[in-house]
Every structure is written in structure tokens, then in C-alpha cells.
Coordinates of C-alpha atoms and ligand atoms in Angstrom, one line a residue:
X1 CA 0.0 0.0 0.0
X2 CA 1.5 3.5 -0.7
X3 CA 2.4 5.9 2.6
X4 CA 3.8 9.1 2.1
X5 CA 6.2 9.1 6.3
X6 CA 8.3 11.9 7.0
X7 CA 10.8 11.0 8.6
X8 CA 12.8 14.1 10.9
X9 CA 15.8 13.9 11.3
X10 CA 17.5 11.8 8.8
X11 CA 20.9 13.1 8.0
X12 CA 21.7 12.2 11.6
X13 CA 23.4 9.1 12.9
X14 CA 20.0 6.6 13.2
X15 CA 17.9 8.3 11.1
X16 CA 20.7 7.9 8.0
X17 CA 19.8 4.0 9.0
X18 CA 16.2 4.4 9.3
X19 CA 15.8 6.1 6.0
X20 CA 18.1 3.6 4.0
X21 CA 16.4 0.4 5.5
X22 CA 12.5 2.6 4.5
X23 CA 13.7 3.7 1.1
X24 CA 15.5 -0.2 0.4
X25 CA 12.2 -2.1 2.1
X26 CA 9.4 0.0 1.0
X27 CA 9.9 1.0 -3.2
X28 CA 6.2 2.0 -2.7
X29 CA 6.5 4.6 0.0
X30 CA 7.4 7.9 -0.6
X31 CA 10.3 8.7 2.5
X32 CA 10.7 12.5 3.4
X33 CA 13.3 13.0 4.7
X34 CA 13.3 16.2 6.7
X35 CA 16.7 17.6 8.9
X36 CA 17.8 20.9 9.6
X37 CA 21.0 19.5 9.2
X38 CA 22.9 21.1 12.6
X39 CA 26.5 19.9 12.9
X40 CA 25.1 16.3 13.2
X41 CA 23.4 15.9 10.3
X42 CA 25.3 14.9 7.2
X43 CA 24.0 14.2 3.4
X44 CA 27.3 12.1 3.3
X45 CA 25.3 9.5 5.4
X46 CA 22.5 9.0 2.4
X47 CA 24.7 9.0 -0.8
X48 CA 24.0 5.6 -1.4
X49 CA 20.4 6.3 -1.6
X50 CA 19.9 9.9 -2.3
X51 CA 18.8 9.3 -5.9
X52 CA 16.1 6.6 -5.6
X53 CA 12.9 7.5 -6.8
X54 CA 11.1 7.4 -3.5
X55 CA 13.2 9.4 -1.4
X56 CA 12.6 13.2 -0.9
X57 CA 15.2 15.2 1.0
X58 CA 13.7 19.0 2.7
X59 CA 15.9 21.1 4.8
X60 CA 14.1 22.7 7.5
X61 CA 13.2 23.3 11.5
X62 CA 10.9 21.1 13.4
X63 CA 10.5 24.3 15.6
X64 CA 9.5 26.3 12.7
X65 CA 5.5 26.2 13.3
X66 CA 5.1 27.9 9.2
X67 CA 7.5 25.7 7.6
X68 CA 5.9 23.0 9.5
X69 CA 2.4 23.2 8.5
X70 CA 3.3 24.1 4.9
X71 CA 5.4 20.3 4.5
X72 CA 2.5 18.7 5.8
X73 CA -0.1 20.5 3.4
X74 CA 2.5 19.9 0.6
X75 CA 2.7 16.0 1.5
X76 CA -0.3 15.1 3.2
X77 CA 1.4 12.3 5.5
X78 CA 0.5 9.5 6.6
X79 CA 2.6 8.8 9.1
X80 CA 5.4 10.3 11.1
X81 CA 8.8 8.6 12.4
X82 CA 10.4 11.4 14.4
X83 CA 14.1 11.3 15.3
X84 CA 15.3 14.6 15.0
X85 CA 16.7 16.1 18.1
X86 CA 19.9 17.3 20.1
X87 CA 21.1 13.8 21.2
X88 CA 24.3 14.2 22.8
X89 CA 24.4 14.6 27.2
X90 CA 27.7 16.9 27.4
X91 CA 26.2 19.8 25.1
X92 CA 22.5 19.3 27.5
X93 CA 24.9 20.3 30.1
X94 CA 27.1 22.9 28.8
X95 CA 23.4 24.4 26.7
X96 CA 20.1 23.2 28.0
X97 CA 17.9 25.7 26.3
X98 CA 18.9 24.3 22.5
X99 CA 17.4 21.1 24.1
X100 CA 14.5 22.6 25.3
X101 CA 13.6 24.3 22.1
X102 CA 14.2 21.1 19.6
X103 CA 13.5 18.3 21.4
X104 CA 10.4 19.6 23.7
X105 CA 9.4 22.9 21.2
X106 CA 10.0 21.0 18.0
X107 CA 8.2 18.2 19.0
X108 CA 5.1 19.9 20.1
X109 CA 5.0 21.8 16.9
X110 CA 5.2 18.4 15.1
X111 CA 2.3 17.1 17.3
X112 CA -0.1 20.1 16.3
X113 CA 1.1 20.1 13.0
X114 CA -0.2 16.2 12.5
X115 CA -3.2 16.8 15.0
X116 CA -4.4 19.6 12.4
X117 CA -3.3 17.9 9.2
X118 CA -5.2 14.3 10.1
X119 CA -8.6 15.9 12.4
X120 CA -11.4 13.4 11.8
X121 CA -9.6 11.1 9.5
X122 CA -7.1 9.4 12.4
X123 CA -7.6 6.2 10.9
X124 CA -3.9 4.3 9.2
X125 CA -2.1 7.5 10.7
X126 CA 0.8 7.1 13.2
X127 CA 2.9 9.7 14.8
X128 CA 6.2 7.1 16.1
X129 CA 8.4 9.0 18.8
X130 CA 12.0 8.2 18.9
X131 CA 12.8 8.1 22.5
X132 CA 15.6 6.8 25.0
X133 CA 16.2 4.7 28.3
X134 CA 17.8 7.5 29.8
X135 CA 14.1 9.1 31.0
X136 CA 14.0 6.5 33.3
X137 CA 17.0 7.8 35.2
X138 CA 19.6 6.1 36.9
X139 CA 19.8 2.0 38.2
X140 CA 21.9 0.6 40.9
X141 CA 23.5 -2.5 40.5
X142 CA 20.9 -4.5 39.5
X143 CA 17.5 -4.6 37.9
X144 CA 16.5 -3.5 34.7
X145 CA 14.2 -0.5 32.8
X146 CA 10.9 -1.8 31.8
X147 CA 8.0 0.1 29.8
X148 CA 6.2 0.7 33.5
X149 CA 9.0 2.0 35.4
X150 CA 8.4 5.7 36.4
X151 CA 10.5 8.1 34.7
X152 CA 13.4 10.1 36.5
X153 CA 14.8 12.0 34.0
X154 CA 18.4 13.3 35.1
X155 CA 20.2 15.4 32.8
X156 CA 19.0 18.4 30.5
X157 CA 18.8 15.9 27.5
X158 CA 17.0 12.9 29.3
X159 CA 14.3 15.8 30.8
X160 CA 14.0 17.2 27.4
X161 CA 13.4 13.6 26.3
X162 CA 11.1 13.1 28.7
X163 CA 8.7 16.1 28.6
X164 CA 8.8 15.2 24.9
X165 CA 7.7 11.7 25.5
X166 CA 4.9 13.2 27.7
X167 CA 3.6 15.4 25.3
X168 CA 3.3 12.7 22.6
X169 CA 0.9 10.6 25.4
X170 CA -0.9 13.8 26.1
X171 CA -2.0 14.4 22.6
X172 CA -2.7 10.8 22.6
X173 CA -4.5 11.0 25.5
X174 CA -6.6 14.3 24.7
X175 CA -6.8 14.4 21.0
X176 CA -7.1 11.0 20.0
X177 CA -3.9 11.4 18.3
X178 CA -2.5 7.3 17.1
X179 CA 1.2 7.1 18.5
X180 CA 3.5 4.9 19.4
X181 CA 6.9 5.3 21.5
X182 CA 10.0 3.4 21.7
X183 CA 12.5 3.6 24.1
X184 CA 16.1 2.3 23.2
X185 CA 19.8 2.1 24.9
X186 CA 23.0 3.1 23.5
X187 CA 23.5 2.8 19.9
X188 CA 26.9 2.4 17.9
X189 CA 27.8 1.2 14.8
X190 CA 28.5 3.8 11.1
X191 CA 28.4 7.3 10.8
X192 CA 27.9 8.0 14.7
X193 CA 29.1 11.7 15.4
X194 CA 32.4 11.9 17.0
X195 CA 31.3 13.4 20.2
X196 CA 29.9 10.5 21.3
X197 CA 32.1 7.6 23.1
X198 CA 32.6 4.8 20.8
X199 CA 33.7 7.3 17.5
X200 CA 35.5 9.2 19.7
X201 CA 37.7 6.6 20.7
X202 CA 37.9 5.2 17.3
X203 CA 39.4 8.5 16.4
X204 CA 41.3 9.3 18.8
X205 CA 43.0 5.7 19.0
X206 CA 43.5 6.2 15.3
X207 CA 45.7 9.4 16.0
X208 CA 47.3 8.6 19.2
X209 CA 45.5 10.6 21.3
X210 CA 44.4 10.3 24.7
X211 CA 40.8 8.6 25.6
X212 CA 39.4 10.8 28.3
X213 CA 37.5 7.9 30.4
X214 CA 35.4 10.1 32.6
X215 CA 35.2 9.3 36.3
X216 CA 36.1 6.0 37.8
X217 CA 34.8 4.3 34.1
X218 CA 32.5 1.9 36.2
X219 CA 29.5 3.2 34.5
X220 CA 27.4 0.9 32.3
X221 CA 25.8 1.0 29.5
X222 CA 23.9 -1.4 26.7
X223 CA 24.9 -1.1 23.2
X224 CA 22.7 -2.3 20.3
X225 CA 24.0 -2.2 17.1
X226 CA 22.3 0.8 15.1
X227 CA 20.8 -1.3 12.3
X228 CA 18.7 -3.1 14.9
X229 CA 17.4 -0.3 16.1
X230 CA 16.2 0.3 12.6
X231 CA 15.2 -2.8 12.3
X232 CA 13.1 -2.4 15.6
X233 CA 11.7 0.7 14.2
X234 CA 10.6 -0.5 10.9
X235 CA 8.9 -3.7 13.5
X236 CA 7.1 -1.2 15.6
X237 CA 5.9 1.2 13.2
X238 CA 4.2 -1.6 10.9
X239 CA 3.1 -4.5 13.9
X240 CA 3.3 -1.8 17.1
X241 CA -0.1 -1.9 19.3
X242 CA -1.3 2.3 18.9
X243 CA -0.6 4.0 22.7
X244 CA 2.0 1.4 23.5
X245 CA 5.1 1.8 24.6
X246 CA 8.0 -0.4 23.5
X247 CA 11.7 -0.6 25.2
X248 CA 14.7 -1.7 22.5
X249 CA 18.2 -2.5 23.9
X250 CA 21.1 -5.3 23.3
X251 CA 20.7 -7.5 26.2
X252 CA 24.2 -6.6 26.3
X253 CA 25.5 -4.2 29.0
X254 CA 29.1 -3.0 29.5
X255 CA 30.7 -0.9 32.0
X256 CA 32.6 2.0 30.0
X257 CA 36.1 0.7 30.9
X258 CA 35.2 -2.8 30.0
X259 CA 33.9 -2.1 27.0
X260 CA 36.8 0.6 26.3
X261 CA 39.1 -2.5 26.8
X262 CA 37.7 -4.7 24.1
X263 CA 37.8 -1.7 21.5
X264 CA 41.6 -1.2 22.3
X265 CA 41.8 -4.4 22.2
X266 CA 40.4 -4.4 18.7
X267 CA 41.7 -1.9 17.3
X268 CA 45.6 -2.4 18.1
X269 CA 45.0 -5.7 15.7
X270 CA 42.8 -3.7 12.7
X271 CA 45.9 -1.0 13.0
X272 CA 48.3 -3.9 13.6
X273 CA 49.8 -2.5 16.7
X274 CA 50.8 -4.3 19.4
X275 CA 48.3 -5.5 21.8
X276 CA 48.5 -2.8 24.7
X277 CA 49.1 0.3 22.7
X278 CA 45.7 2.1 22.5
X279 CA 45.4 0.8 26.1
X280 CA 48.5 3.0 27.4
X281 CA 46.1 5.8 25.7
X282 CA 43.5 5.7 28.7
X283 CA 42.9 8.8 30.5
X284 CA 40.8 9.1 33.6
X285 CA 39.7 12.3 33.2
X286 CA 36.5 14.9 35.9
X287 CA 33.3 13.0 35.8
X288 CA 30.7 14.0 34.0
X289 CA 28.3 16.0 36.3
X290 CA 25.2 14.2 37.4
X291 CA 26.5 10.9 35.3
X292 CA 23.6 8.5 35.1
X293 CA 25.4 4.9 37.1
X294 CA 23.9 2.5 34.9
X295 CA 21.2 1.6 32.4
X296 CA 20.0 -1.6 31.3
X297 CA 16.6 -2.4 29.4
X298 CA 14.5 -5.4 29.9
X299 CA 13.7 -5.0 25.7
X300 CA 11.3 -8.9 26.0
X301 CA 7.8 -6.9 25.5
X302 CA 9.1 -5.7 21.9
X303 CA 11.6 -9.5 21.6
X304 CA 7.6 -11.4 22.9
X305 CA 5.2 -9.1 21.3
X306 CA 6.4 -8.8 17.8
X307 CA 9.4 -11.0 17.3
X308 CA 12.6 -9.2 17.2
X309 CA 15.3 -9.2 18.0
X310 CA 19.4 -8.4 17.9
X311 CA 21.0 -9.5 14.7
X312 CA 24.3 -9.1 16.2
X313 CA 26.6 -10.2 18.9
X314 CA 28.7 -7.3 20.7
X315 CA 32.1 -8.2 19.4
X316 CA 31.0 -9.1 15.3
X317 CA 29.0 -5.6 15.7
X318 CA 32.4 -3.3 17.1
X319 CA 34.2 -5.4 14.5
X320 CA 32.2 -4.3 11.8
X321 CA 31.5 -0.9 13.3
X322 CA 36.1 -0.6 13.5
X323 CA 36.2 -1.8 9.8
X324 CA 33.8 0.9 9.1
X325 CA 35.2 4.1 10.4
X326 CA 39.4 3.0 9.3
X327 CA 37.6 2.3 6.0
X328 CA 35.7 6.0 6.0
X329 CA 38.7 7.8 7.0
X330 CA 37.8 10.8 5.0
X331 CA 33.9 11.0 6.6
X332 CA 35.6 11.2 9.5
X333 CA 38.0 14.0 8.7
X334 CA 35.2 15.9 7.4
X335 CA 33.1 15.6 10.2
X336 CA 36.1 16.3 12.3
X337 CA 36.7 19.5 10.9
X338 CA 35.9 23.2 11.2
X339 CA 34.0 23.6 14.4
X340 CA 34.2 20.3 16.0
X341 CA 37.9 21.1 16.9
X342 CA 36.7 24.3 19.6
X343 CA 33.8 21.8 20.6
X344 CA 36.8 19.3 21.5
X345 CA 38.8 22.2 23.2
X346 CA 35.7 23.1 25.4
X347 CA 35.0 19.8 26.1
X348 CA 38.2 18.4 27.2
X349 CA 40.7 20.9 27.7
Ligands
NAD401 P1 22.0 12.7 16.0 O1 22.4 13.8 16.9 O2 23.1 11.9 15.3 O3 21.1 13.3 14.8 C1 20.0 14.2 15.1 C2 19.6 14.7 13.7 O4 18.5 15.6 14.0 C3 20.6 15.5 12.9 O5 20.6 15.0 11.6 C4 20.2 16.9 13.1 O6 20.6 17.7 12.0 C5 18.7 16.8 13.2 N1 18.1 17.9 13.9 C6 18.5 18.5 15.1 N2 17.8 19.5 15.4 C7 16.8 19.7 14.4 C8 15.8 20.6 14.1 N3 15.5 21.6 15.0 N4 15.0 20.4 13.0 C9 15.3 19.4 12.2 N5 16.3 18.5 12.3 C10 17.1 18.7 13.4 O7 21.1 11.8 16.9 P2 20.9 10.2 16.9 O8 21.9 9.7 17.8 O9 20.8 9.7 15.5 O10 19.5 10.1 17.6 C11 18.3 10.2 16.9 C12 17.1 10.0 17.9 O11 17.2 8.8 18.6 C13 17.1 11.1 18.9 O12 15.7 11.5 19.1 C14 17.7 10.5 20.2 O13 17.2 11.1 21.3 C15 17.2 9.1 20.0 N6 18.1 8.0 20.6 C16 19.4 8.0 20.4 C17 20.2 7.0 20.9 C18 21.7 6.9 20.7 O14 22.4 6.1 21.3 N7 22.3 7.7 19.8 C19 19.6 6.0 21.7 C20 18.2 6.1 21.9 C21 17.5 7.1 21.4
DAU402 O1 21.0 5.5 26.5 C1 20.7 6.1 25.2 C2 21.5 7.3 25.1 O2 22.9 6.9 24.8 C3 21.0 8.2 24.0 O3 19.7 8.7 24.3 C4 21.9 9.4 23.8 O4 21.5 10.2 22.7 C5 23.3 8.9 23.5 O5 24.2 10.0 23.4 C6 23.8 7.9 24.6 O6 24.0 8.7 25.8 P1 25.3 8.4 26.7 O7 25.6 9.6 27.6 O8 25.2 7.1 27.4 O9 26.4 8.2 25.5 P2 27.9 8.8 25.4 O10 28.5 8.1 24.2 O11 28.0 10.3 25.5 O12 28.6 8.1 26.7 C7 28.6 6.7 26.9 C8 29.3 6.5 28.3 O13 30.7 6.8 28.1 C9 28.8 7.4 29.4 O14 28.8 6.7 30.6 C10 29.8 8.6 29.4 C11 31.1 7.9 29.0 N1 32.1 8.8 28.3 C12 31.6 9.5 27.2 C13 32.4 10.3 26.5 C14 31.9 11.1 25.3 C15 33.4 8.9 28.7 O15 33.8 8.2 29.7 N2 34.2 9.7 28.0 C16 33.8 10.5 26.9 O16 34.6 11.2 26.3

């Protein structure tokens, strides 16, 4: 059946994966593609499918209330997969307000926007929220995040994420509006932005420089693969129960220094360096402030309900992830350019 989705947020690191498994999967869907393109978005992510006949690229604000209404009078969509936002922790804490108006503003204006566009003819619409484990705050040493565990939100970025999460259950709630939510752990894998720890550390290890482990590195994480999370997304958008919420993670959690081991590990045999070289790069650096202890996500509803699951074990999916980035040397030294160098200065000086 033909769907015209926009899709926000594209350029960016999941939504480059999202879009490419839509545009492959679905020849009979028309995929807009719509992203603002801030320094995280990058076209470079979508050559491979820029030209195919049912993929429309539009640069634009998700704040922007006119341009907003205008794409959805020009498209008439059917549906709505919304990634865009300002993902990364560190700049929540250094600028909270950008947060605020993207991810809680932009995300509202979206929500009118689609409220407006589909009054009175709800039916086969779906606006699909992007979310993450982090608005469920902070465990201890055990348990795990499940779809019912209250939210604590601790950092600018996981309240933003939050309030936005909120709002998309509100206008459910009030307006009838068909939504579903999904709430995933840490993703890695190609064309992650450098600011975030596993590209960093790729990078850094590449040229010798120092790998600023933040705190005392017990923190832990899981890490699924980024084309699962596609995967999970294309699952829950076309099999997803409407009003439900649906956790994604890797059954696969790491503390920070563990995990930071294995990638040395790795990537002294892809450079062919001796084993124990990127390791003498580690560098316990000031905590982040108000770093989140652990997150883990009990991801069985979404594994139960519709049947997926992770493609990939940990080590074949850093492997591939390695192979990627030493293989797209120059992505990175474009992306690496310019502006990121003060953002690096700031950050870790
Ligand atoms: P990213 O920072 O790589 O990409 C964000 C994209 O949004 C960029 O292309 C950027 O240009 C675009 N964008 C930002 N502000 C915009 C605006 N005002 N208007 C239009 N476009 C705008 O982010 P990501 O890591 O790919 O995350 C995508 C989504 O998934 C986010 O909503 C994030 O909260 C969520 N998420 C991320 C992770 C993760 O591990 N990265 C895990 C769970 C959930
Ligand atoms: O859990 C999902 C979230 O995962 C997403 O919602 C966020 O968008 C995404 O950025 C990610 O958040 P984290 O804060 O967990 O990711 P980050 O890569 O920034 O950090 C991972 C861990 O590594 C965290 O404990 C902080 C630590 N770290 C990070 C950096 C950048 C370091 O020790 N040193 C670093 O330089």
C-alpha cells in the first residue's frame, strides 16, 4: 500500500539507517526526509540512496510552526517517524535551552502540526516517537528498565526527552492522536558523530591521542547495534499496538572501561599495533556532572510481542563498526573539521 512518512531527522546518525532500510524495504513509500542539518546531520550518510525514486530530501526546522504546517499541506502524510533532536548529554549540560527548544518545542510543533493535518480522518495514521532509556533515570546495581518503570529524567537531554515523551501521550490521551513510542539504549555502529564515546575513541585511538575515560569508568551501558534499532523501528511502526510503549536494547550491557578494553583491544589488531598500545592511551579524566550509574533495558515486551530481536553479537558488531570508520577515514576527517575542533577544546581541555 502506498504511505507518504516523513521521517525528521535523517541526516543524523539513526535516522541515516532508518531512512536507507525505508527507502531499500518499501519501493512503494514515498520517505521525506526532513533535517535541519545542525552539525550532526550529514548528506554524506545517504549518498547511497539519495537518488532513488522514492526518497525526498527537505531542509528545514521542526520548531519552525510555518514551515511545518506548509510540509505537511504539501505531503499530506501518513505517518510520522520522528528522530530529530539534540542527542548528545555533554552539550545538554554545557546548553540546555537548545534542548528545550528542539526536542520539547519541536516536538510539540510536530504534534499540532499532525493533530491539524489528520482531524477526523485518524484512521492508518501514526505519529512514532523516537525516545531513549535514559528518562527512566539512573539504576543501581541490579535490575533492569521496563516500559512501566516511572520516569526520573536526570540530565538536561534525558528531561527534554522526557517532557517530549509526555507530550506525545498527552496528545494521545486528549486528541485521539495514534502514537507509538519506543524507548532504546545506547546505539553504535556507522556514521555515529564523534562526540559520542565509541567514535570518539575510534578516532582518537587512530591518532594517538588520549581517551578521556570520565570518572572511575565503572558506568554501564547497553549497546545495540544501530541497524537493529532500525530494524526495531521498521517492526514497531508496521506490527506496534497504537498508545504502547516499546523498550529496545542489546541485552548486552558493559561498564565503560570494560567495553573501552575490548575496543583497544580491537583496534591495536585492525591498526596492527601491538596488543597494549591504545590501552596506554586511557585517560581518567573529571566525571561528567550528574553521570547516570547504569542503564539496562529489559527489551522482552518488543523480543515477545512482535518477534525481534538483535541480529548481532557485541564483538561481530564493534568489529564491523572498527572496519567501518578506518575504512571512511575521510567521513571522519570531514566531520572532524571546522567547528568540532573548539567543541573538543571546550569539552576536554
Ligand atoms: P544525531 O544527533 O546523530 O542526529 C540528530 C539529527 O536531527 C541530525 O541530523 C540533526 O541535523 C537533526 N536535527 C537536530 N535539530 C533539528 C531541528 N530543530 N530540526 C530538524 N532537524 C534537526 O542523533 P541520533 O543519535 O541519531 O539520535 C536520533 C534520535 O534517537 C534522537 O531522538 C535520540 O534522542 C534518539 N536516541 C538516540 C540514541 C543513541 O544512542 N544515539 C539512543 C536512543 C534514542
Ligand atoms: O542510552 C541512550 C543514550 O545513549 C541516547 O539517548 C543518547 O542520545 C546517546 O548519546 C547515549 O548517551 P550516553 O551519555 O550514554 O552516551 P555517550 O557516548 O556520551 O557516553 C557513553 C558513556 O561513556 C557514558 O557513561 C559517558 C562515558 N564517556 C563518554 C564520553 C563522550 C566517557 O567516559 N568519555 C567520553 O569522552
Amino acid at each position: 500500500m502506498h504511505k507518504t512518512i516523513l521521517i525528521t531527522g535523517g541526516a543524523g546518525f539513526i535516522g541515516s539507517h532508518v531512512i536507507r532500510l525505508f527507502v531499500n524495504n518499501y519501493p512503494y513509500y514515498k520517505i521525506v526526509n526532513l533535517d535541519e542539518l545542525t552539525y550532526a546531520g550529514n548528506l554524506e550518510n545517504l549518498r547511497d540512496v539519495e537518488n532513488a525514486s522514492n526518497y525526498v530530501f527537505e531542509k528545514g526546522d521542526i520548531v519552525d510552526r510555518k514551515y511545518i504546517e506548509d510540509l505537511f499541506a504539501r505531503y499530506n502524510f501518513d505517518g510520522v517517524i520522528h528522530l530529530a533532536a539534540e542527542s548528545h548529554v555533554d552539550r545538554s549540560i554545557t546548553n540546555p535551552m537548545e534542548f528545550i527548544m528542539t526536542n520539547v518545542v519541536g516536538t510539540v510543533n510536530l504534534l499540532n502540526t499532525a493533530k491539524t493535518s489528520w482531524r477526523g480522518n485518524e484512521q492508518g495514521k501514526l505519529f512514532y516517537h523516537v525516545s531513549t532509556d535514559e528518562v527512566y533515570g539512573s539504576l543501581g546495581d541490579t535490575g533492569l528498565f521496563l516500559e512501566t518503570t516511572p520516569y526520573d529524567p536526570q540530565s538536561p537531554y534525558s528531561s527534554s526527552k522526557a517532557s517530549s515523551d509526555h507530550f506525545v501521550r498527552a496528545y494521545g490521551n486528549t486528541y485521539g492522536m495514534p502514537f507509538v513510542i519506543s524507548n532504546c539504549s545506547n546505539n553504535y555502529g556507522p556514521n555515529q558523530f564523534p562526540e559520542k564515546l565509541l567514535p570518539l575513541f575510534i578516532n582518537n585511538i587512530r591518532h594517538g591521542k588520549t581517551l578521556p575515560v570520565y570518572g572511575d569508568g565503572k558506568f554501564t551501558r547497553d549497546w545495540l547495534y544501530v541497524v537493529d534499532h532500525a530494524r526495531a523501528i521498521d517492526k514497531i511502526y508496521h506490527e506496534g499496538r497504537n498508545r504502547e510503549t516499546y523498550n529496545i536494547g542489546g541485552f548486552n550491557e558493559w561498564t565503560n572501561i570494560d567495553l573501552i578494553k575490548v575496543l583497544c583491544k580491537q583496534m591495536d589488531v585492525a591498526l596492527g599495533n601491538p596488543i597494549g598500545t591504545a590501552d596506554g592511551l586511557i585517560t581518567y579524566v573529571k566525571d561528567r556532572p550528574g553521570h547516570d550509574k547504569r542503564y539496562a533495558i529489559d527489551a522482552n515486551k518488543l523480543k515477545n510481542e512482535l518477534g525481534w530481536k538483535p541480529s548481532l553479537q557485541f564483538e561481530e558488531g564493534l568489529a564491523k563498526t572498527i572496519a567501518w570508520y578506518l575504512d571512511n577515514q575521510q567521513w571522519m576527517d570531514n566531520v572532524t573539521s571546522g567547528d568540532y575542533q573548539k567543541y573538543y577544546e571546550q569539552q576536554y581541555s
